[in-house]
Amino acid sequence: MENYPQFLLFFILASVVGIVSIAVALSWVLHYREGLGWDGGAAEFNWHPLLMVIGFIFLQGIAIVVYRLPWTWRCSKQMMKLIHAGLHILAFILAVISVVAVFVFHNAKNIPNMYSLHSWVGLAAVVLYPSQIVLGIAVYLIPVTPVRVRAALMPLHIYSGLFIFISVIAAALMGITEKLIFSLKSPAYKDSPPEAVLVNVLGLLIAAFGALVVWIATRSAWKRPREETAQTLSNNTTSPEEIKVGTDMTTTS
Ligand code: HEM
C-alpha cells in the first residue's frame, strides 16, 4: 500500500475519535440526562442519540472504509462484501430502533412528530440508507449482474454512500444542537454549562470522524488491490504493505 503509515495514522485516528464519541454520548445520557430505559419517557429518548452515534455514525463509517484495511486483503472479495453489507445492515437496525425510540417518546408525551429540519434530514437518510443497501446487495453481492453494469454503477454507489453518510453527520449535529436548546433551561445553553460544553465537544468529534472517514474513502492510493493480486497475497508471503495499489476496485468483481 502506498503511504501505509499515513493510512494507519488516519485509520487509528478515526477509530479513536469514533470510540471516544460513543463514550461521550454514553456519559452524556447517563451523567447529565435521565439514563436509558424503554418506558416512553426521557430515558427512552436517550437511546436515540446513543444508538445513532454507535450505529448510523460509527458502524456506517467503519463499513465504508472496511475494504481499505490492508490486513483484510487476504480475505476473499466476497467475504469482504459480506462484512461491508453486514456492518451496514447492523447500522441500519440500530438507526431504526433509535428512530422508534423518539417516535414512542413523542407519542407518549403528545409532542408532534417530524416538524424539524433535523427530523426531515434524518428520516431522509434513514429511508435512503436501506435503498442503498438493497441496491448494493442486488448489484454486487448476488452474482447475476454483469461485470460491466457493476463497474458502471460503482461511482453512483460510492457517491450515494458518502452522501448519505455526510447527511447523517449533518443530522446528528442539528439534533445535538436542538436537544441542548430544548433541555438546558437553567442554566441555559447560552450560559455554557458543563453539559453544553461536553455535548459541543461531541459534535466536534462527530464532525472529525466524518471528515476522517471521507478522507480515507476518497484516497485512490489506499484502495483494495484487484482480486488477482489479493489472491496472490493469500498464496505467498508478500505482505499487503508491499503491494502497489491504485487499481480500480470496480473491476475486482
Ligand atoms: C428526532 C433522525 C441523531 C436529537 C428525530 C427524528 C428523526 C431523527 C427521523 C424524528 C422523530 C419524530 O419526529 O418523532 C436522526 C438521525 C440521526 C439523529 C438520522 C443521525 C445521527 C440525533 C442526535 C440527537 C438527536 C445525535 C441528539 C440528541 C433529536 C431530537 C429529536 C429528534 C431532540 C426530537 C425533535 C425533532 O423531531 O427534531 N431524529 N437523529 N438526533 N432527534 Fe434525531
Short mmCIF file of N, CA and C in Angstrom, two decimals, residues 8-84:
data_model
loop_
_atom_site.label_atom_id
_atom_site.label_comp_id
_atom_site.label_asym_id
_atom_site.label_seq_id
_atom_site.Cartn_x
_atom_site.Cartn_y
_atom_site.Cartn_z
N LEU A 8 -2.43 4.23 8.22
CA LEU A 8 -2.58 3.71 9.58
C LEU A 8 -2.91 4.84 10.55
N LEU A 9 -2.21 5.97 10.38
CA LEU A 9 -2.45 7.12 11.25
C LEU A 9 -3.90 7.58 11.13
N PHE A 10 -4.38 7.73 9.88
CA PHE A 10 -5.76 8.19 9.67
C PHE A 10 -6.76 7.18 10.22
N PHE A 11 -6.49 5.88 9.99
CA PHE A 11 -7.45 4.88 10.43
C PHE A 11 -7.50 4.81 11.96
N ILE A 12 -6.33 4.84 12.60
CA ILE A 12 -6.31 4.78 14.08
C ILE A 12 -6.99 6.03 14.64
N LEU A 13 -6.70 7.18 14.03
CA LEU A 13 -7.31 8.43 14.48
C LEU A 13 -8.84 8.36 14.36
N ALA A 14 -9.32 7.86 13.21
CA ALA A 14 -10.77 7.76 13.00
C ALA A 14 -11.38 6.81 14.04
N SER A 15 -10.71 5.67 14.28
CA SER A 15 -11.26 4.70 15.24
C SER A 15 -11.31 5.31 16.64
N VAL A 16 -10.21 5.97 17.03
CA VAL A 16 -10.17 6.57 18.37
C VAL A 16 -11.25 7.65 18.51
N VAL A 17 -11.35 8.52 17.49
CA VAL A 17 -12.35 9.60 17.55
C VAL A 17 -13.76 9.00 17.61
N GLY A 18 -14.00 7.93 16.83
CA GLY A 18 -15.32 7.29 16.82
C GLY A 18 -15.65 6.68 18.17
N ILE A 19 -14.68 5.97 18.75
CA ILE A 19 -14.93 5.30 20.04
C ILE A 19 -15.11 6.35 21.16
N VAL A 20 -14.30 7.42 21.10
CA VAL A 20 -14.46 8.47 22.12
C VAL A 20 -15.84 9.15 21.96
N SER A 21 -16.32 9.31 20.72
CA SER A 21 -17.67 9.90 20.50
C SER A 21 -18.73 9.05 21.19
N ILE A 22 -18.59 7.70 21.03
CA ILE A 22 -19.58 6.81 21.67
C ILE A 22 -19.51 6.97 23.19
N ALA A 23 -18.28 7.03 23.72
CA ALA A 23 -18.11 7.16 25.18
C ALA A 23 -18.70 8.48 25.67
N VAL A 24 -18.50 9.56 24.90
CA VAL A 24 -19.03 10.88 25.32
C VAL A 24 -20.57 10.87 25.26
N ALA A 25 -21.12 10.25 24.19
CA ALA A 25 -22.59 10.19 24.08
C ALA A 25 -23.17 9.40 25.25
N LEU A 26 -22.50 8.29 25.61
CA LEU A 26 -22.97 7.46 26.72
C LEU A 26 -22.89 8.23 28.03
N SER A 27 -21.77 8.91 28.25
CA SER A 27 -21.65 9.63 29.53
C SER A 27 -22.62 10.82 29.57
N TRP A 28 -22.94 11.39 28.41
CA TRP A 28 -23.95 12.47 28.37
C TRP A 28 -25.30 11.96 28.88
N VAL A 29 -25.78 10.86 28.26
CA VAL A 29 -27.13 10.41 28.64
C VAL A 29 -27.15 9.82 30.06
N LEU A 30 -26.04 9.23 30.50
CA LEU A 30 -26.04 8.62 31.84
C LEU A 30 -25.78 9.66 32.92
N HIS A 31 -24.86 10.58 32.68
CA HIS A 31 -24.45 11.51 33.73
C HIS A 31 -25.33 12.78 33.76
N TYR A 32 -25.62 13.33 32.59
CA TYR A 32 -26.36 14.61 32.57
C TYR A 32 -27.85 14.43 32.30
N ARG A 33 -28.24 13.34 31.66
CA ARG A 33 -29.65 13.13 31.32
C ARG A 33 -30.25 12.03 32.19
N GLU A 34 -31.33 11.43 31.73
CA GLU A 34 -32.11 10.54 32.60
C GLU A 34 -31.70 9.07 32.50
N GLY A 35 -30.58 8.78 31.87
CA GLY A 35 -30.14 7.39 31.71
C GLY A 35 -30.88 6.72 30.56
N LEU A 36 -30.94 5.38 30.59
CA LEU A 36 -31.55 4.65 29.48
C LEU A 36 -32.70 3.79 29.99
N GLY A 37 -33.79 3.74 29.23
CA GLY A 37 -34.94 2.92 29.62
C GLY A 37 -35.85 2.77 28.43
N TRP A 38 -36.93 2.00 28.57
CA TRP A 38 -37.88 1.86 27.45
C TRP A 38 -39.28 1.99 28.04
N ASP A 39 -39.62 3.22 28.47
CA ASP A 39 -40.86 3.44 29.21
C ASP A 39 -41.66 4.63 28.65
N GLY A 40 -41.29 5.07 27.45
CA GLY A 40 -42.00 6.21 26.85
C GLY A 40 -41.52 7.55 27.39
N GLY A 41 -40.62 7.52 28.37
CA GLY A 41 -40.13 8.76 28.98
C GLY A 41 -38.80 9.22 28.39
N ALA A 42 -38.19 10.17 29.10
CA ALA A 42 -36.94 10.77 28.60
C ALA A 42 -35.83 9.72 28.46
N ALA A 43 -35.86 8.70 29.35
CA ALA A 43 -34.81 7.67 29.27
C ALA A 43 -34.93 6.89 27.95
N GLU A 44 -36.14 6.80 27.44
CA GLU A 44 -36.30 6.11 26.14
C GLU A 44 -35.77 6.98 25.01
N PHE A 45 -36.05 8.30 25.11
CA PHE A 45 -35.50 9.20 24.08
C PHE A 45 -33.98 9.06 23.99
N ASN A 46 -33.34 8.85 25.16
CA ASN A 46 -31.87 8.85 25.20
C ASN A 46 -31.22 7.75 24.36
N TRP A 47 -31.99 6.69 24.06
CA TRP A 47 -31.44 5.69 23.13
C TRP A 47 -31.18 6.31 21.76
N HIS A 48 -31.95 7.37 21.45
CA HIS A 48 -31.87 7.97 20.11
C HIS A 48 -30.46 8.49 19.78
N PRO A 49 -29.92 9.44 20.58
CA PRO A 49 -28.56 9.89 20.24
C PRO A 49 -27.53 8.77 20.38
N LEU A 50 -27.69 7.93 21.42
CA LEU A 50 -26.66 6.90 21.67
C LEU A 50 -26.59 5.91 20.50
N LEU A 51 -27.74 5.36 20.11
CA LEU A 51 -27.73 4.36 19.02
C LEU A 51 -27.38 4.98 17.68
N MET A 52 -27.73 6.25 17.50
CA MET A 52 -27.35 6.91 16.25
C MET A 52 -25.82 7.04 16.17
N VAL A 53 -25.21 7.41 17.29
CA VAL A 53 -23.74 7.56 17.26
C VAL A 53 -23.07 6.20 17.06
N ILE A 54 -23.57 5.17 17.77
CA ILE A 54 -22.95 3.84 17.64
C ILE A 54 -23.19 3.27 16.24
N GLY A 55 -24.45 3.30 15.81
CA GLY A 55 -24.81 2.60 14.57
C GLY A 55 -24.64 3.44 13.32
N PHE A 56 -25.46 4.49 13.26
CA PHE A 56 -25.55 5.24 11.99
C PHE A 56 -24.28 6.04 11.72
N ILE A 57 -23.51 6.35 12.77
CA ILE A 57 -22.28 7.11 12.53
C ILE A 57 -21.06 6.19 12.56
N PHE A 58 -20.82 5.54 13.73
CA PHE A 58 -19.58 4.76 13.85
C PHE A 58 -19.57 3.53 12.94
N LEU A 59 -20.60 2.67 13.08
CA LEU A 59 -20.59 1.43 12.27
C LEU A 59 -20.66 1.73 10.77
N GLN A 60 -21.47 2.74 10.42
CA GLN A 60 -21.54 3.09 8.99
C GLN A 60 -20.17 3.55 8.48
N GLY A 61 -19.49 4.36 9.30
CA GLY A 61 -18.16 4.87 8.91
C GLY A 61 -17.18 3.72 8.73
N ILE A 62 -17.18 2.76 9.67
CA ILE A 62 -16.26 1.62 9.57
C ILE A 62 -16.62 0.77 8.34
N ALA A 63 -17.92 0.59 8.10
CA ALA A 63 -18.35 -0.19 6.93
C ALA A 63 -17.82 0.45 5.64
N ILE A 64 -17.80 1.79 5.61
CA ILE A 64 -17.36 2.50 4.41
C ILE A 64 -15.87 2.25 4.12
N VAL A 65 -15.06 2.18 5.19
CA VAL A 65 -13.60 2.05 4.95
C VAL A 65 -13.08 0.62 5.10
N VAL A 66 -13.99 -0.35 5.34
CA VAL A 66 -13.51 -1.69 5.70
C VAL A 66 -12.69 -2.36 4.58
N TYR A 67 -13.01 -2.06 3.30
CA TYR A 67 -12.24 -2.66 2.20
C TYR A 67 -10.79 -2.19 2.19
N ARG A 68 -10.57 -1.04 2.82
CA ARG A 68 -9.25 -0.42 2.70
C ARG A 68 -8.24 -0.95 3.71
N LEU A 69 -8.70 -1.74 4.68
CA LEU A 69 -7.78 -2.23 5.70
C LEU A 69 -6.88 -3.30 5.08
N PRO A 70 -5.55 -3.04 4.99
CA PRO A 70 -4.67 -3.98 4.27
C PRO A 70 -4.69 -5.38 4.86
N TRP A 71 -4.93 -5.47 6.20
CA TRP A 71 -4.92 -6.80 6.83
C TRP A 71 -6.17 -7.60 6.45
N THR A 72 -7.12 -7.00 5.70
CA THR A 72 -8.28 -7.79 5.23
C THR A 72 -8.08 -8.23 3.78
N TRP A 73 -6.97 -7.83 3.15
CA TRP A 73 -6.80 -8.13 1.73
C TRP A 73 -6.55 -9.60 1.47
N ARG A 74 -6.20 -10.35 2.53
CA ARG A 74 -6.04 -11.79 2.37
C ARG A 74 -7.40 -12.48 2.32
N CYS A 75 -8.45 -11.81 2.81
CA CYS A 75 -9.80 -12.39 2.74
C CYS A 75 -10.31 -12.23 1.31
N SER A 76 -11.20 -13.13 0.89
CA SER A 76 -11.75 -13.03 -0.46
C SER A 76 -12.62 -11.77 -0.56
N LYS A 77 -12.78 -11.28 -1.79
CA LYS A 77 -13.60 -10.08 -2.00
C LYS A 77 -15.04 -10.36 -1.57
N GLN A 78 -15.50 -11.60 -1.83
CA GLN A 78 -16.87 -11.96 -1.47
C GLN A 78 -17.07 -11.85 0.05
N MET A 79 -16.09 -12.34 0.80
CA MET A 79 -16.16 -12.26 2.27
C MET A 79 -16.20 -10.80 2.72
N MET A 80 -15.37 -9.94 2.08
CA MET A 80 -15.35 -8.53 2.46
C MET A 80 -16.66 -7.83 2.11
N LYS A 81 -17.26 -8.27 1.00
CA LYS A 81 -18.57 -7.69 0.63
C LYS A 81 -19.61 -8.04 1.69
N LEU A 82 -19.53 -9.30 2.19
CA LEU A 82 -20.47 -9.73 3.23
C LEU A 82 -20.27 -8.91 4.50
N ILE A 83 -19.00 -8.66 4.85
CA ILE A 83 -18.71 -7.87 6.06
C ILE A 83 -19.21 -6.42 5.87
N HIS A 84 -18.92 -5.86 4.68
CA HIS A 84 -19.35 -4.49 4.35
C HIS A 84 -20.89 -4.39 4.46
#
